[in-house]
mmCIF file of C-alpha atoms and ligand atoms in Angstrom:
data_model
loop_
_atom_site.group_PDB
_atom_site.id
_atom_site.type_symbol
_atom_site.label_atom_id
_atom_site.label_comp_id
_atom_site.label_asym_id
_atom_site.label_seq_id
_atom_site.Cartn_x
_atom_site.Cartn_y
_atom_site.Cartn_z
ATOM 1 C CA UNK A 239 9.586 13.263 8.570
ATOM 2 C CA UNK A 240 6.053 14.536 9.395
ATOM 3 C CA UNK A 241 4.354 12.980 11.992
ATOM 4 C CA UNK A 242 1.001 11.988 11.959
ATOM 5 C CA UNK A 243 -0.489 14.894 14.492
ATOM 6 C CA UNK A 244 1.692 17.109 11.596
ATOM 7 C CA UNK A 245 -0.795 15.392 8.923
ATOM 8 C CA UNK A 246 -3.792 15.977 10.894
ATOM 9 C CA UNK A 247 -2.925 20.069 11.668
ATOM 10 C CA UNK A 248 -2.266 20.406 8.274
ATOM 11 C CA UNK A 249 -4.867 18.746 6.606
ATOM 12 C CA UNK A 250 -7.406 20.835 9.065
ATOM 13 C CA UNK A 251 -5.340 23.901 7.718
ATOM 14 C CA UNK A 252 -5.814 22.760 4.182
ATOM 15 C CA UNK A 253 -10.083 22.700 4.381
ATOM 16 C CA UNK A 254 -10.190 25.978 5.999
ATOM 17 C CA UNK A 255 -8.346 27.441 2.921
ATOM 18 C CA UNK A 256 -10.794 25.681 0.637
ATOM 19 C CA UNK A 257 -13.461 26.814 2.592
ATOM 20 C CA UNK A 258 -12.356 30.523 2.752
ATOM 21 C CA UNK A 259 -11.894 30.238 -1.220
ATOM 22 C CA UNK A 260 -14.922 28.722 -1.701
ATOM 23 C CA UNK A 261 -16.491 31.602 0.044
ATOM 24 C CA UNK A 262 -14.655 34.211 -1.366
ATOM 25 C CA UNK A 263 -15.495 33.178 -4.803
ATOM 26 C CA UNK A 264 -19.096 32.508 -3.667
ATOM 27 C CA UNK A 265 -19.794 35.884 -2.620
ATOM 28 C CA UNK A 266 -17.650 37.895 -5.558
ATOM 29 C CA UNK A 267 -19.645 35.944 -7.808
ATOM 30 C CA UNK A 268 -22.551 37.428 -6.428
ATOM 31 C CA UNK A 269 -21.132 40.838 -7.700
ATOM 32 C CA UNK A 270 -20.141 39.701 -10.589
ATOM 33 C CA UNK A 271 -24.164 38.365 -11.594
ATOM 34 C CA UNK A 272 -25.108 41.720 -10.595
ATOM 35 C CA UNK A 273 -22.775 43.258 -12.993
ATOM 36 C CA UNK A 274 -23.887 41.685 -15.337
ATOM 37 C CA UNK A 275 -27.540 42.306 -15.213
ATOM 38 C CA UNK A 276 -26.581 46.566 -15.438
ATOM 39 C CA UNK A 277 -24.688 45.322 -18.093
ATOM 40 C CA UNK A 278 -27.517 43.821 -19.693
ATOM 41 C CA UNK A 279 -29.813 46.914 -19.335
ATOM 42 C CA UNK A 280 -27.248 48.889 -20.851
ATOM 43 C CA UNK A 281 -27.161 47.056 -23.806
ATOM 44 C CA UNK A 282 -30.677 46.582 -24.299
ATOM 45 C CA UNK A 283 -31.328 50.357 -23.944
ATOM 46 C CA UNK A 284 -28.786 51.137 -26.277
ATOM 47 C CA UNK A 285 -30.049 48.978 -28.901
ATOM 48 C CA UNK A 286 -33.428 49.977 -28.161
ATOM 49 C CA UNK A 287 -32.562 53.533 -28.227
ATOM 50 C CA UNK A 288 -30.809 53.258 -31.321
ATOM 51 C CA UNK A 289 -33.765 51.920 -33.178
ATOM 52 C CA UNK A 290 -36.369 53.895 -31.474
ATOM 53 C CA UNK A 291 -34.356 57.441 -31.725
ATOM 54 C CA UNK A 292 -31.672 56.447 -34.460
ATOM 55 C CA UNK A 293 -28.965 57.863 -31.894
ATOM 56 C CA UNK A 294 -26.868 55.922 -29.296
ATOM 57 C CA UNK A 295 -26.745 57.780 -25.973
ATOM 58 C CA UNK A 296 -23.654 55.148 -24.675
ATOM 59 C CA UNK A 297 -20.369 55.499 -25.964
ATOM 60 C CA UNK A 298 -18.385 52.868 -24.033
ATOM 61 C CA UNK A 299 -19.052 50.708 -21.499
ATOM 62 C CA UNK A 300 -16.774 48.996 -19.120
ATOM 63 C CA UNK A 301 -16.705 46.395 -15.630
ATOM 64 C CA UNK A 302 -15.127 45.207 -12.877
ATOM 65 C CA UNK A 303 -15.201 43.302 -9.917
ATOM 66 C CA UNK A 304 -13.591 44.456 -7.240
ATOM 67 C CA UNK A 305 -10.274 42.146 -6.889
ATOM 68 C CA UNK A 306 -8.988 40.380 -3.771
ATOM 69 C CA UNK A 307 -6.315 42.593 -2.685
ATOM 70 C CA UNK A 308 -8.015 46.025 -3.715
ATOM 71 C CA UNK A 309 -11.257 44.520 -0.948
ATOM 72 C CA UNK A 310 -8.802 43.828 1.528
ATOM 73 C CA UNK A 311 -7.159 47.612 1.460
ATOM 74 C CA UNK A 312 -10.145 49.399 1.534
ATOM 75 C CA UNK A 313 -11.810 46.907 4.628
ATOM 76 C CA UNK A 314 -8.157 47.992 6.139
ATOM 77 C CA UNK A 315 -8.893 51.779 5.386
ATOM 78 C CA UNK A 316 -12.383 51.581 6.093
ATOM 79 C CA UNK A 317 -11.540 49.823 9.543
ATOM 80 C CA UNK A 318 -14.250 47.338 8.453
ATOM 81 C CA UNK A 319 -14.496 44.357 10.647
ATOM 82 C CA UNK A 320 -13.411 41.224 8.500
ATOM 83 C CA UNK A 321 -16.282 39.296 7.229
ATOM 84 C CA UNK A 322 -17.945 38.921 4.243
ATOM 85 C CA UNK A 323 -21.971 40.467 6.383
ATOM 86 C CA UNK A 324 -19.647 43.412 7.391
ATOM 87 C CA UNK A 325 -18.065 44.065 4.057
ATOM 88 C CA UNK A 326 -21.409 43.547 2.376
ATOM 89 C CA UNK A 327 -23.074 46.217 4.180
ATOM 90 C CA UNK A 328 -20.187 48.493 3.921
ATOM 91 C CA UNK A 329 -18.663 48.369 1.034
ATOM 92 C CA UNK A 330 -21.081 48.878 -2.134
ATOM 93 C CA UNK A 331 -18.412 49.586 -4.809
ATOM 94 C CA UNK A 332 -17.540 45.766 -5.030
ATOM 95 C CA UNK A 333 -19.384 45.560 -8.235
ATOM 96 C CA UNK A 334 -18.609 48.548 -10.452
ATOM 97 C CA UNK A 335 -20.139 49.780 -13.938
ATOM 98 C CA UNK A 336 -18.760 53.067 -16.016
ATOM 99 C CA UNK A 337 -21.130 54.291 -19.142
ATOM 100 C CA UNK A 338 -19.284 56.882 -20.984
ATOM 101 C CA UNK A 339 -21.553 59.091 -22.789
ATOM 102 C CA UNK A 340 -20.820 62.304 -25.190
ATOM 103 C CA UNK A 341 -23.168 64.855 -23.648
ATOM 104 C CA UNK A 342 -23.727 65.669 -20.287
ATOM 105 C CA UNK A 343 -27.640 65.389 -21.103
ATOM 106 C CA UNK A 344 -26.981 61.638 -22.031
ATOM 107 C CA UNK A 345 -25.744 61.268 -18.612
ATOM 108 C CA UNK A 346 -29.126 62.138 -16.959
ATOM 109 C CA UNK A 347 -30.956 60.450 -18.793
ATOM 110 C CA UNK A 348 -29.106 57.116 -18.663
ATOM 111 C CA UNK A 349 -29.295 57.175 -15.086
ATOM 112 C CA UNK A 350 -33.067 58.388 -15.087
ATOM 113 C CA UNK A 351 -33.535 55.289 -17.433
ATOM 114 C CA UNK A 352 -32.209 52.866 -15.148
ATOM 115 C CA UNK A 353 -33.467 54.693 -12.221
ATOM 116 C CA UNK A 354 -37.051 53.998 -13.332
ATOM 117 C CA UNK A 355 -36.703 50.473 -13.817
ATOM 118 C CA UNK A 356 -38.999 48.571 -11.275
ATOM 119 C CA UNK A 357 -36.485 46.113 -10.317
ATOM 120 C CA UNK A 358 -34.176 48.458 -9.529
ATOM 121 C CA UNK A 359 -33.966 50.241 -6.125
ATOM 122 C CA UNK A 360 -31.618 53.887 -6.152
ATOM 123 C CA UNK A 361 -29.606 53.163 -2.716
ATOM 124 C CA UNK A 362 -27.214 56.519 -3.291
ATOM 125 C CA UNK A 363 -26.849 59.042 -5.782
ATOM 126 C CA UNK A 364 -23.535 61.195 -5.524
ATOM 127 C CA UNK A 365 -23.781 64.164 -8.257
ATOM 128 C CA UNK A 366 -19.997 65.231 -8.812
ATOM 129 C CA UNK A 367 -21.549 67.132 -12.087
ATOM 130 C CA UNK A 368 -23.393 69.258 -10.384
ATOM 131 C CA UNK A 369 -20.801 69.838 -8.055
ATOM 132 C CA UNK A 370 -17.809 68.791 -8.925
ATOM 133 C CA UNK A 371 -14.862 67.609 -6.298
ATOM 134 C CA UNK A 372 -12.531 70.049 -5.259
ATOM 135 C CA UNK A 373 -9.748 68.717 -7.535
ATOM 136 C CA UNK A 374 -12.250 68.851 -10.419
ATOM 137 C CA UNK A 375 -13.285 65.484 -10.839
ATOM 138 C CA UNK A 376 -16.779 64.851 -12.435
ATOM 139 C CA UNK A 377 -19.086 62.271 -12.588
ATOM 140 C CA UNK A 378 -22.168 61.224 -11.883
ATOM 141 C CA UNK A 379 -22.461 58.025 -9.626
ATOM 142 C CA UNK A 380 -24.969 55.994 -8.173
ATOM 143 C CA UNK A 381 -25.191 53.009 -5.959
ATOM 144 C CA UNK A 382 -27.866 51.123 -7.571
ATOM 145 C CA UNK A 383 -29.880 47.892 -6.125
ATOM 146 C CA UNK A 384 -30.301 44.966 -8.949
ATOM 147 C CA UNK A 385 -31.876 41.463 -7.816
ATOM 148 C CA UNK A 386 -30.148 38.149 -8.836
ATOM 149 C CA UNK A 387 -31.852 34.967 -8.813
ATOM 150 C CA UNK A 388 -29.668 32.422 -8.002
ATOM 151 C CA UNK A 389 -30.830 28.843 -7.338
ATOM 152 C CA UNK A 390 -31.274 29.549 -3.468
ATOM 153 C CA UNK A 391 -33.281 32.503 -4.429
ATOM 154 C CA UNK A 392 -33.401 36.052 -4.786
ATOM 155 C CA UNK A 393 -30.362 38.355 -3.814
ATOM 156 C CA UNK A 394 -30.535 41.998 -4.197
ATOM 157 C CA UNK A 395 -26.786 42.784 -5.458
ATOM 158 C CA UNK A 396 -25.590 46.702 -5.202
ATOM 159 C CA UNK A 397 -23.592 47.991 -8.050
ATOM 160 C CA UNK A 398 -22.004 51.162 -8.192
ATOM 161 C CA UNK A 399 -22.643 53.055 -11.615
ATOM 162 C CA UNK A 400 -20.569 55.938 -12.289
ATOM 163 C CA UNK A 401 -22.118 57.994 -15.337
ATOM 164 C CA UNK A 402 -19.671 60.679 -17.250
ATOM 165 C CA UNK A 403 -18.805 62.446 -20.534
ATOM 166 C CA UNK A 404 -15.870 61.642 -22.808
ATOM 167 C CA UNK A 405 -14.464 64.653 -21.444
ATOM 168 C CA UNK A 406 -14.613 63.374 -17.982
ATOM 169 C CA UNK A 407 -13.607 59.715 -18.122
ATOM 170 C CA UNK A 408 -10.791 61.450 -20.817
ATOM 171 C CA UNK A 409 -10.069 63.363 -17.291
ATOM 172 C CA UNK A 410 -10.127 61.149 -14.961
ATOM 173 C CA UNK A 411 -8.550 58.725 -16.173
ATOM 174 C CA UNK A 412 -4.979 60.730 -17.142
ATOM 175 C CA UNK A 413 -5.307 61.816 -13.231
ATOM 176 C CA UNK A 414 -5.664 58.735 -11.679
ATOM 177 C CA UNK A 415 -1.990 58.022 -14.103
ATOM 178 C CA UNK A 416 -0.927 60.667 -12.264
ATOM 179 C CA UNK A 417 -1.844 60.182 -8.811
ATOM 180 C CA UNK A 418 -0.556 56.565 -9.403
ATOM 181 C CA UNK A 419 2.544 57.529 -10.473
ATOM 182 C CA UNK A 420 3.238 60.126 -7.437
ATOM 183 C CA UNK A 421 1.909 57.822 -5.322
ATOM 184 C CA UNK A 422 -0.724 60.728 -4.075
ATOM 185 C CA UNK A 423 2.387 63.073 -3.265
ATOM 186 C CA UNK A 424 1.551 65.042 -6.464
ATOM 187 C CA UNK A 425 3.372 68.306 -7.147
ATOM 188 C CA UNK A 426 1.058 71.657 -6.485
ATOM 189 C CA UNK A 427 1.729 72.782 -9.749
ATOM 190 C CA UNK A 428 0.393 69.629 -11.704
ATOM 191 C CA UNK A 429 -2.459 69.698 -8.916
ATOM 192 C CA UNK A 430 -3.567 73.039 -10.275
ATOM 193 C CA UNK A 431 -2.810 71.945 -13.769
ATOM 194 C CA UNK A 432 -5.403 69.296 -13.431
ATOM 195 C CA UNK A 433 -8.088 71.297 -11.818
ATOM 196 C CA UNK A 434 -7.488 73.684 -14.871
ATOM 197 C CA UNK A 435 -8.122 70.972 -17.220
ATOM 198 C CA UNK A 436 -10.989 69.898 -15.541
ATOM 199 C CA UNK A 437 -12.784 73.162 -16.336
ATOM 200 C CA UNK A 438 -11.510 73.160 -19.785
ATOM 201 C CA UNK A 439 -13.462 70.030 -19.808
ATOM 202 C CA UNK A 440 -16.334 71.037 -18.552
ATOM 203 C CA UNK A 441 -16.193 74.237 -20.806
ATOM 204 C CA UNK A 442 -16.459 72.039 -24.030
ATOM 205 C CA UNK A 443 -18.783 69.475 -22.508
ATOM 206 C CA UNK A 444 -20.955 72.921 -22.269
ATOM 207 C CA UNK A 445 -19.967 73.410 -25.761
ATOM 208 C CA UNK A 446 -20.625 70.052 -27.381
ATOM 209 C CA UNK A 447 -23.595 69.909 -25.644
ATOM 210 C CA UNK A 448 -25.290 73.655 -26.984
ATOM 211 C CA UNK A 449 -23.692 72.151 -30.658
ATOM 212 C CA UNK A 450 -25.047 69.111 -30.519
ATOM 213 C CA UNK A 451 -28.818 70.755 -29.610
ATOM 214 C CA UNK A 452 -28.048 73.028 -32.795
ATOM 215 C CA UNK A 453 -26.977 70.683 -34.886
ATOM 216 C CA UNK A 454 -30.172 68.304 -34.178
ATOM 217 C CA UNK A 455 -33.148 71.263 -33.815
ATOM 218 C CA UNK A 456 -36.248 70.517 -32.319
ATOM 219 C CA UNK A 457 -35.530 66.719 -32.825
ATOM 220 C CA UNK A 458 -32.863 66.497 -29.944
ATOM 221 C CA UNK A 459 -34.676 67.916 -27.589
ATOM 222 C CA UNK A 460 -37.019 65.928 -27.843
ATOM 223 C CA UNK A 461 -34.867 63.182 -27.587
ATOM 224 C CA UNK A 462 -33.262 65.259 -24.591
ATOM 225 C CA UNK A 463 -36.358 65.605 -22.956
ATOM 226 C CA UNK A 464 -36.879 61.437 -23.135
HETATM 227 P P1 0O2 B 606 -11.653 52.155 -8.660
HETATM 228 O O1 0O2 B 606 -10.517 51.271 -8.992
HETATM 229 O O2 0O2 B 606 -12.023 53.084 -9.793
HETATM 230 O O3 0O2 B 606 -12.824 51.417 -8.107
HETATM 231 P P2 0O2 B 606 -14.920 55.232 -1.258
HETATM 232 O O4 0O2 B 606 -15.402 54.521 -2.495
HETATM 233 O O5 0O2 B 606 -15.841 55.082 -0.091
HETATM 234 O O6 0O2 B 606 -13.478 54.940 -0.948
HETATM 235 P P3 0O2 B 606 -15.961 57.724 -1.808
HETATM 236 O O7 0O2 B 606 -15.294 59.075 -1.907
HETATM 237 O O8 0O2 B 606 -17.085 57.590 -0.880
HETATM 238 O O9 0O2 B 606 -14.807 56.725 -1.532
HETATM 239 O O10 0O2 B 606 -16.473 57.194 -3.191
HETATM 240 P P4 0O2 B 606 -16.843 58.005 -4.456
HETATM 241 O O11 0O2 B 606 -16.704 59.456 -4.257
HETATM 242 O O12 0O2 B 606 -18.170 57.478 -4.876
HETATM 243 O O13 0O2 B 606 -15.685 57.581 -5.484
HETATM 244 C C1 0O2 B 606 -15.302 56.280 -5.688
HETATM 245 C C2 0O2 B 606 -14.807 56.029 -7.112
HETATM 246 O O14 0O2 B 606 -15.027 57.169 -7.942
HETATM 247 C C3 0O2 B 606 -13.320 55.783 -7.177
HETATM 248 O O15 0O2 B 606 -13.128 54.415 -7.036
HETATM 249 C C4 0O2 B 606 -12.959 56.256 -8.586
HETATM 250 O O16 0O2 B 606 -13.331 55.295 -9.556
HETATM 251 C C5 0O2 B 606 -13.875 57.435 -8.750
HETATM 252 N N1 0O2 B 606 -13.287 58.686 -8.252
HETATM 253 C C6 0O2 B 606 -13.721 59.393 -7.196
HETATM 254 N N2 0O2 B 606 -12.985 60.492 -7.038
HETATM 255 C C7 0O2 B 606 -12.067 60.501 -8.007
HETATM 256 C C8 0O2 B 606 -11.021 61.400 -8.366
HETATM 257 O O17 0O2 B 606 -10.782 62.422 -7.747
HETATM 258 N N3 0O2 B 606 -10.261 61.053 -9.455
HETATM 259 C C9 0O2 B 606 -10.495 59.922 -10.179
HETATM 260 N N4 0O2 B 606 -9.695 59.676 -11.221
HETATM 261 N N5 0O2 B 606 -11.462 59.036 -9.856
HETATM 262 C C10 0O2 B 606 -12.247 59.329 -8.789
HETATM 263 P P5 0O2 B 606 -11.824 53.810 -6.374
HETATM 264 O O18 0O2 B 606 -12.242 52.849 -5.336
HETATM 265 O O19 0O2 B 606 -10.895 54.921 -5.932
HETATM 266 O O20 0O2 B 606 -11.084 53.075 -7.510
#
């Protein structure tokens, strides 16, 4: 039978779990408001772009938040001290945002669009397009600064925006399959398999690209040139 010093421990055990959920969910939701406003810009210049150009530059969209257990390995990878000011000034792929164009040129300006914005700071911008990683992997992404008014104020929420092609996310996605399913100990010969595909991909994102110009004249590069 418990006794009542049992009741006490427990019920002290009991609030700081509430209070360490409360917290939790306090600061992912931050994350998840700033998601959401990228999200919102996307759409907006989409729509916007549509009407005003009669072409959509976005072919898919998709968000996350990072989740509970996926935080807690990379703090443990990072060797980031355990608390939410360390992890916030650390970690800046909590929130996360992938725009899936068709052309490469799409890509650039998307981000140059959002750059621009003046509520939006540029923290980081890592160009795997330009130079891709050494497995092959291409993208374009960028740690970008969004405010959040909340109703104790403003909080300036980083959300990391990775830009790529069809061809990429195509890609990228089919290796991460792979890497999962290895668990990283991937064969050589699929490892060069992969890098292979990842300059066939880039080879007809060159194509597209030079087709699509053709196909639109003097029209898309003006467009292009947005
Ligand atoms: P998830 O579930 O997609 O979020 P870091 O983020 O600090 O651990 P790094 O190298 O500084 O690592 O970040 P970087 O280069 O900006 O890449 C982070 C994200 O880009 C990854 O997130 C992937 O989404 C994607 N990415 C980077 N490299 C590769 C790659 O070689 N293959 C694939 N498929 N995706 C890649 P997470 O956190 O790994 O996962």
């Amino acid at each position: 039978m418990a006794t009542p010093a049992d009741d006490a421990s427990l019920n002290v055990w009991a609030a700081q779990l509430r209070a360490l959920r409360d917290q939790t969910e306090r600061f992912l939701r931050e994350y998840r408001f700033g998601m959401q406003e990228i999200e919102t810009k996307l759409s907006i210049l989409r729509e916007e772009f549509e009407h005003t150009h009669s072409y959509n530059p976005i072919e898919h969209v998709s968000s996350r938040v990072k989740s509970p257990d996926s935080l807690v390995e990379k703090v443990e990878r990072k060797g980031i001290e355990p608390n939410f000011d360390a992890i916030r000034e650390r970690i800046t792929d909590i929130a996360g945002v992938r725009v899936t164009c068709s052309f490469v040129s799409d890509v650039y300006r998307l981000f140059d669009l959002l750059a621009r914005q003046d509520d939006i700071t540029v923290r980081e911008v890592k160009d795997y397009i330009a130079e891709p990683k050494p497995n092959g992997y291409q993208s374009l992404h960028a740690i970008i600064e969004v405010p959040v008014f909340l109703s104790t104020g403003r909080v300036d929420v980083p959300v990391e925006v990775q830009f790529r092609t069809i061809a990429m996310d195509f890609w990228a996605s089919l290796e991460h399959k792979i890497y999962y399913k290895y668990d990283s100990q991937v064969p050589e010969r699929l490892l060069a398999e992969l890098k292979d595909a990842a300059d066939s991909a880039a080879e007809l994102d060159h194509r597209m690209e030079r087709l699509h110009r053709e196909l639109h004249g003097p029209r898309a590069a003006k467009v292009v040139a947005v």
